[in-house]
Coordinates of C-alpha atoms in Angstrom, one line a residue:
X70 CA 34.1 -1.5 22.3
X71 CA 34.2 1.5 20.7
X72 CA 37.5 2.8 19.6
X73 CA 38.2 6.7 20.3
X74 CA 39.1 7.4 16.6
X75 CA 35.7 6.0 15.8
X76 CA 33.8 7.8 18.3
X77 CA 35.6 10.9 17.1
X78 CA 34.5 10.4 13.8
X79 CA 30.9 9.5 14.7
X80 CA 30.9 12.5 16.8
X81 CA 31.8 14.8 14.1
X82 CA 29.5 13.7 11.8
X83 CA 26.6 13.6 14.4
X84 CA 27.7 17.7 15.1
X85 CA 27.4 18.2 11.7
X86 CA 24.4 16.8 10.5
X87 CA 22.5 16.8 13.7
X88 CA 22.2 13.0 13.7
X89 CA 22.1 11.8 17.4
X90 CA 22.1 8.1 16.4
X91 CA 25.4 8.2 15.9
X92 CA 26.5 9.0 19.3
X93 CA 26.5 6.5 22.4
X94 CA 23.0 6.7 24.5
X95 CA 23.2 7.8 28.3
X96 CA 19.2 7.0 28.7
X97 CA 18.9 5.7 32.7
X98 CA 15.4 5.0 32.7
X99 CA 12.8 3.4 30.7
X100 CA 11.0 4.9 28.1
X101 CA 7.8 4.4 29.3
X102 CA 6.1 5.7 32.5
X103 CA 6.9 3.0 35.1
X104 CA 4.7 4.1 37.4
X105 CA 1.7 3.0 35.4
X106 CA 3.3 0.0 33.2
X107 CA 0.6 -0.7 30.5
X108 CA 1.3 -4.5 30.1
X109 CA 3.2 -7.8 31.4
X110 CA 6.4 -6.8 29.1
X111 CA 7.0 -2.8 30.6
X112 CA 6.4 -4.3 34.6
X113 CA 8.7 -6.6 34.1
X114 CA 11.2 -4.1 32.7
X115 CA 10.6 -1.3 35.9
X116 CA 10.9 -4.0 38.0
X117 CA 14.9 -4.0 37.0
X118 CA 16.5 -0.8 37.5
X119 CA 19.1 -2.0 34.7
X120 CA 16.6 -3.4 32.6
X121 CA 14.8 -0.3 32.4
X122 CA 18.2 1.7 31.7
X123 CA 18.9 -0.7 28.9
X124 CA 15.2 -0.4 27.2
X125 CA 15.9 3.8 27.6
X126 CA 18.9 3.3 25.6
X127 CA 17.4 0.7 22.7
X128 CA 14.4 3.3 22.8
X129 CA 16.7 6.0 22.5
X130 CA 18.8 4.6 19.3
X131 CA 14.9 4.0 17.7
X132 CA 14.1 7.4 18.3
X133 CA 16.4 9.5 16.6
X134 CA 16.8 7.6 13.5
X135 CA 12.9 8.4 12.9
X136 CA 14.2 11.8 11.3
X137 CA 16.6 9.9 8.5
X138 CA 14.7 8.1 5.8
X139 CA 16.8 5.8 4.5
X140 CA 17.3 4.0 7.2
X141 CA 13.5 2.5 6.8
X142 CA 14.1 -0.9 6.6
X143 CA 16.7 -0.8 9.8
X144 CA 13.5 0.5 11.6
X145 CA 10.7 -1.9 10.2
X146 CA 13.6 -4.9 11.3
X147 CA 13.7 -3.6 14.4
X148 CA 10.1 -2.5 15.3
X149 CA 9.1 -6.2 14.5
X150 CA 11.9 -7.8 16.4
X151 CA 11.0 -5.7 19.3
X152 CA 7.2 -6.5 18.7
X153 CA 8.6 -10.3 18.8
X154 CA 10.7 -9.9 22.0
X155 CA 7.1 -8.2 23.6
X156 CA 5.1 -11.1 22.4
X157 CA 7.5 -13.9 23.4
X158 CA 9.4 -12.9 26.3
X159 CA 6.7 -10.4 28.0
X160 CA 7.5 -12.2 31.8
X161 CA 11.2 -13.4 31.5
X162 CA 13.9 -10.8 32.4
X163 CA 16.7 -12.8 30.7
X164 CA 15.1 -13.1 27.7
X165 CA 14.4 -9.8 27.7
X166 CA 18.2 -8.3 29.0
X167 CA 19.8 -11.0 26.0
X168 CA 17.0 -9.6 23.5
X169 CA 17.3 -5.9 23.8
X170 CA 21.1 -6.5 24.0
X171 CA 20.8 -7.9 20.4
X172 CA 19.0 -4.8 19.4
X173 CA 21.4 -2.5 21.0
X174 CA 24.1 -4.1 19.1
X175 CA 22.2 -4.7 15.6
X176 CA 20.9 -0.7 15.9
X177 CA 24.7 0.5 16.4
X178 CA 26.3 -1.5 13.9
X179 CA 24.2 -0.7 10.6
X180 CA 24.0 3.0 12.6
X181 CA 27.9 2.4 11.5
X182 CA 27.1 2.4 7.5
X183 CA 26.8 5.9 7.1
X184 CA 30.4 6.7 8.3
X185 CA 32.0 3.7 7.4
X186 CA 30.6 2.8 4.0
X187 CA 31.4 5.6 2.1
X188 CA 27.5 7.4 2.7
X189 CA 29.2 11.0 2.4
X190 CA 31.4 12.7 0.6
X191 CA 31.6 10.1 -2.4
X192 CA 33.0 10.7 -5.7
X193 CA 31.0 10.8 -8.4
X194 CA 32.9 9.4 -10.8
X195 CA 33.0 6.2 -8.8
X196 CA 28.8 6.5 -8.3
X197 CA 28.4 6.0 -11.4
X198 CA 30.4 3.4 -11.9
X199 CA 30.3 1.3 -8.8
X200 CA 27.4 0.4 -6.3
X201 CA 27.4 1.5 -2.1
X202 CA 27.1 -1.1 0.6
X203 CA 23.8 -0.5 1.5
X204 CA 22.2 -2.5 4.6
X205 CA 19.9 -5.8 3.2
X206 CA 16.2 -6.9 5.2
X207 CA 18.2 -10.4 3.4
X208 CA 21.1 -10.9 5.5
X209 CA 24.5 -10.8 5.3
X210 CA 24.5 -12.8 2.3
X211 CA 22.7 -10.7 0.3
X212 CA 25.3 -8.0 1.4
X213 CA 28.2 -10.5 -0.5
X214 CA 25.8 -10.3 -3.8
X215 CA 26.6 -8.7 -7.4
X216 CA 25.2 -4.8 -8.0
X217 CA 25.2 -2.4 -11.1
X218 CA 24.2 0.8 -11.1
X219 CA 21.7 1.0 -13.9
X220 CA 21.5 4.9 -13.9
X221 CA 23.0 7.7 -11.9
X222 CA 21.5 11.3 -12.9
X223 CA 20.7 14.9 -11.6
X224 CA 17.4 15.7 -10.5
X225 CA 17.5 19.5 -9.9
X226 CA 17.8 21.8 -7.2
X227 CA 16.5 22.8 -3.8
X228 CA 16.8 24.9 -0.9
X229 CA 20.1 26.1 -3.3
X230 CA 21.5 22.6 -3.2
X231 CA 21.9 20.2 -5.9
X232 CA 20.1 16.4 -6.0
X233 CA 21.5 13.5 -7.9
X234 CA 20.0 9.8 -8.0
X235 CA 21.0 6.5 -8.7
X236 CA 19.2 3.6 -9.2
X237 CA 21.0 -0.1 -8.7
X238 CA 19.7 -3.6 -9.8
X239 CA 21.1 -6.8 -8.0
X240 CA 21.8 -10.0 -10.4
X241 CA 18.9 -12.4 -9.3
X242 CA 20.0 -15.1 -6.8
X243 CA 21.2 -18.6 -8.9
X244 CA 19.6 -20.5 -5.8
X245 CA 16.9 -19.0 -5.2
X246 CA 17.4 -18.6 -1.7
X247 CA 17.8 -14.3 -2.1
X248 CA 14.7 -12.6 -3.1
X249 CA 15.6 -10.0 -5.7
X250 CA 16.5 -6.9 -5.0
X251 CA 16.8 -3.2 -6.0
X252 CA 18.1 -0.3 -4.5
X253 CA 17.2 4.0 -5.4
X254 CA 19.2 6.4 -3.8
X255 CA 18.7 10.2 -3.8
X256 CA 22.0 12.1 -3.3
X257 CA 22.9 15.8 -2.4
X258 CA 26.3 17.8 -3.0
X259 CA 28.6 18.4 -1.1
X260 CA 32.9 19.3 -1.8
X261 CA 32.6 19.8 -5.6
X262 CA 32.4 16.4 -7.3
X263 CA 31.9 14.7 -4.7
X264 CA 27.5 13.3 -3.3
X265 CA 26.6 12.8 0.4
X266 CA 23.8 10.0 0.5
X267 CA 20.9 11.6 2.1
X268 CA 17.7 8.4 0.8
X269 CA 18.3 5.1 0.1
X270 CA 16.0 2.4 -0.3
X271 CA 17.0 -1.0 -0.3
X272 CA 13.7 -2.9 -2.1
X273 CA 13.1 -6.9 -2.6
X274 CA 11.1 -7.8 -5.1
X275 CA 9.9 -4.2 -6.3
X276 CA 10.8 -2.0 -9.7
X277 CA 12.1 1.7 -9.4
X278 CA 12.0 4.6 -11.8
X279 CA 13.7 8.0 -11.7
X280 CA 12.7 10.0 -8.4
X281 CA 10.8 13.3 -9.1
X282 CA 11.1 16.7 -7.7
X283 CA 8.3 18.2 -7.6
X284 CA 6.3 21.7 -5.7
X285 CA 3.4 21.4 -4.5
X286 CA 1.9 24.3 -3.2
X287 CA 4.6 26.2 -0.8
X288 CA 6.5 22.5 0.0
X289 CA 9.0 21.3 -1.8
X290 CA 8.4 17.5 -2.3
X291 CA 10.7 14.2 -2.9
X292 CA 8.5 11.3 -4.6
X293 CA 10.1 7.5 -5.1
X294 CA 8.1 5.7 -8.0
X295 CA 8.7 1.9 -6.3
X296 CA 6.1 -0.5 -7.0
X297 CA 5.8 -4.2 -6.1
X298 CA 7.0 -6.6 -9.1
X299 CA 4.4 -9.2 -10.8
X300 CA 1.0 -9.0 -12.1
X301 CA -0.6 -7.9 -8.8
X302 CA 1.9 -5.6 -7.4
X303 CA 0.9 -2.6 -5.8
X304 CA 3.1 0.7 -6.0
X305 CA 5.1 1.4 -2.7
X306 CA 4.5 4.9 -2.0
X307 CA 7.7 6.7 -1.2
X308 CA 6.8 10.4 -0.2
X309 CA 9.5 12.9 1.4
X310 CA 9.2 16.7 2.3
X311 CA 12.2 19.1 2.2
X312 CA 11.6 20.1 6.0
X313 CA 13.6 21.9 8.7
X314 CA 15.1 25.0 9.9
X315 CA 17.3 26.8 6.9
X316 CA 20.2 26.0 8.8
X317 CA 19.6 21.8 8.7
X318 CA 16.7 20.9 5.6
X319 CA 16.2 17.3 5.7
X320 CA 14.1 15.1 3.7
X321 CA 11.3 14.6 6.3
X322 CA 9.4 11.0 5.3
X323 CA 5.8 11.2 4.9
X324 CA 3.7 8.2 5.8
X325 CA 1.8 8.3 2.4
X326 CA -0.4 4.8 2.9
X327 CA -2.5 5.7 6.1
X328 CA -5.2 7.6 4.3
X329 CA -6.5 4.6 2.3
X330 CA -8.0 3.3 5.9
X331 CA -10.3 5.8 5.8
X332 CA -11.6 5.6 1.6
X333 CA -14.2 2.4 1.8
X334 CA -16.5 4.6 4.1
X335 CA -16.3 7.5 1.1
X336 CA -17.2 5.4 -1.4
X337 CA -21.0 4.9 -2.2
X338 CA -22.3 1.2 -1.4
X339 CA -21.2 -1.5 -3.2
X340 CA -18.7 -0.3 -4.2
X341 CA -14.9 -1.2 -3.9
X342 CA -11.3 -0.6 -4.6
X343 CA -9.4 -3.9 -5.7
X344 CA -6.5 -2.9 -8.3
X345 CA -3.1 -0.5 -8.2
X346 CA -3.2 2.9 -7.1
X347 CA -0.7 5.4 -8.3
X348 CA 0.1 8.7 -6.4
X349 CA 0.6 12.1 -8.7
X350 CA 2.9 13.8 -6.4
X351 CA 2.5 17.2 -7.7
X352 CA -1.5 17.3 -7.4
X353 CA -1.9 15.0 -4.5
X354 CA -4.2 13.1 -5.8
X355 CA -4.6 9.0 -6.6
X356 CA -6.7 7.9 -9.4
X357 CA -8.7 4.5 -9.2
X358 CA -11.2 2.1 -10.7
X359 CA -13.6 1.0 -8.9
X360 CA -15.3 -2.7 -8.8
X361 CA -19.0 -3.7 -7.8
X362 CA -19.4 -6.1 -5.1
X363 CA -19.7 -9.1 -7.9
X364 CA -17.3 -8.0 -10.7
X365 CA -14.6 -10.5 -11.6
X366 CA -10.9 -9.2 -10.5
X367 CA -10.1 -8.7 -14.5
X368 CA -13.0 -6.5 -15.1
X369 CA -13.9 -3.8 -13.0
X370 CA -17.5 -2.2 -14.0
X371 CA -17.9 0.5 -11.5
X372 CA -15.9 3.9 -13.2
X373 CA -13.5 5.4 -12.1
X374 CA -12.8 8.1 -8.9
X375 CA -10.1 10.5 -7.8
X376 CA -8.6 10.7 -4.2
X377 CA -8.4 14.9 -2.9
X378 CA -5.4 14.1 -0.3
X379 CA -3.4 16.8 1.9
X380 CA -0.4 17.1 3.8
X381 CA -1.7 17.2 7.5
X382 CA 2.0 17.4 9.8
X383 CA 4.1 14.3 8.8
X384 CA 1.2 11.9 6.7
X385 CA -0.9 12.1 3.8
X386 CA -5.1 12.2 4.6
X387 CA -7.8 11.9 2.7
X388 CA -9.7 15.3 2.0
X389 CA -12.1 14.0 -0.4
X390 CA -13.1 11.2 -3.1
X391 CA -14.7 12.5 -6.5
X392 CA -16.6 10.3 -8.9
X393 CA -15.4 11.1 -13.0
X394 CA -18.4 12.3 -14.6
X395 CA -20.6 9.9 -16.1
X396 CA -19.2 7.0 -14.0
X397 CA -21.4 7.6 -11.2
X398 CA -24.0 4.5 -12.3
X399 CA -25.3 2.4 -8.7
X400 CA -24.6 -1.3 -8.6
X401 CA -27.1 -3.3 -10.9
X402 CA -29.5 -5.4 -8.6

């Protein structure tokens, strides 16, 4: 049940930042078209008017957070619960009513952190100092678990507003059972000394550095430098444009790992792209060595290339692939 002072304050903050997640859902029908159900999981939800109103309203919750990154890993928990509950329960009305229930309930509770966990208007003197509550992929008892903040700092201005980060490290779990974790938040101002969280990335087992600002070409543009820990970890590529009308700029989330489905067939034959790739946000482009078909994993033979990419609506796409000069030798047969 929903109090009225909370709805009240959920509705005050969805009027003034244009987030519609906060507010209660009033979808009545499915979000699909029920009158051409596409698999076993969507004709058994339009064959229950309530079913279907229920879906509309999970659907609904999904839908609107899309515009507010950090909430990325309450989306990715969802889409594959609801990817499970399609899988598992495709033909059984029940399960499906007790599932999307669950996800009805899990989406409006963690939709509750930004209000209720001190997500706007915080002080900076106790950023600096102390760590937010910010939602765990490990469960509540990673939410119970130690935090520093291991650097809070300004990172310039946009749009006429001022940016701030903070980056927090989480104690390593004495049983084992947590994976580690670290967090990187990207704050704006708001009432003078005071930080409204507008990114924040919750990370297990990854490695953060200071978020850059950069312009590239006539977009302003947010880049996360997050990469997977160990020997073999990749970098996690964390790309946001400042987007919007001048009234409401947002940090729009660009899907920045899409473009690499498309590279093998740009390459010339045999050869391949095994090791890290790193993003340079302010040229868009991603520099790589390359390996012949038979090259060990330690000792790639094959030069090196550059990735041309552009922004193409929301996502990142290949334009072109360029071989460095003298590095363009053909595999030895």
């Amino acid at each position: 049940m929903i109090s009225l002072a909370s709805l009240a304050r959920r509705t005050a903050c969805a009027t003034l930042l244009g987030l519609t997640a906060l507010l209660p859902s009033t979808a009545g029908a499915a979000s699909f078209d029920c009158r051409a159900p596409a698999d076993a999981f969507q004709r058994t939800v339009c064959a229950d008017p309530a079913l279907s109103a229920l879906e509309g309203e999970v659907a609904t919750y999904r839908r609107d957070m899309a515009g507010i990154p950090w909430r990325r890993g309450l989306r990715e928990r969802h889409d594959a619960a609801m990817a499970a509950l399609r899988n598992d329960s495709a033909r059984d009305p029940a399960a499906i009513r007790r599932g999307l229930q669950a996800r009805l309930a899990a989406l409006r509770e963690e939709n509750e952190w930004f209000s209720s966990h001190g997500l706007e208007e915080a002080p900076e003197r106790r950023l600096r100092t102390t760590c937010l509550a910010l939602p765990s992929s490990e469960g509540a008892a990673a939410q119970r678990r130690r935090c520093r903040v291991a650097e809070f700092g300004s990172l310039g201005t946009v749009d006429g507003r001022r940016f701030a980060f903070a980056l927090y490290e989480y104690p390593p779990d004495p049983t084992g059972d947590l994976a580690n974790e670290t967090a990187i938040l990207v704050l704006s101002a708001g009432q003078p000394g005071e930080w409204t969280v507008d990114i924040a990335e919750r990370l297990t087992e990854a490695n953060c550095m200071r978020p850059r600002l950069v312009r590239h070409g006539q977009d302003s543009l947010l880049y996360l430098p997050c990469a997977e820990t160990g020997t073999a970890g990749g970098a996690i590529p964390l790309l946001y444009r400042r987007a919007g009308p001048a009234s409401f700029r947002i940090w729009q989330e660009i899907e920045a790992e899409g473009w690499r489905s498309t590279l093998e067939q740009r390459l010339p034959a045999g050869l391949e792209v095994r090791g890290v790739v790193a993003l340079d946000p302010e040229r868009l482009t991603v520099a790589f060595r390359l390996w012949r078909e038979d090259d060990r994993d330690c000792c790639p033979t094959g030069g090196r290339a550059e990735a041309r990419l552009a922004l193409e609506g929301e996502r990142l796409v290949l334009r072109d692939v360029a071989l460095r000069p003298g590095q363009q030798n053909p595999p030895q047969r």
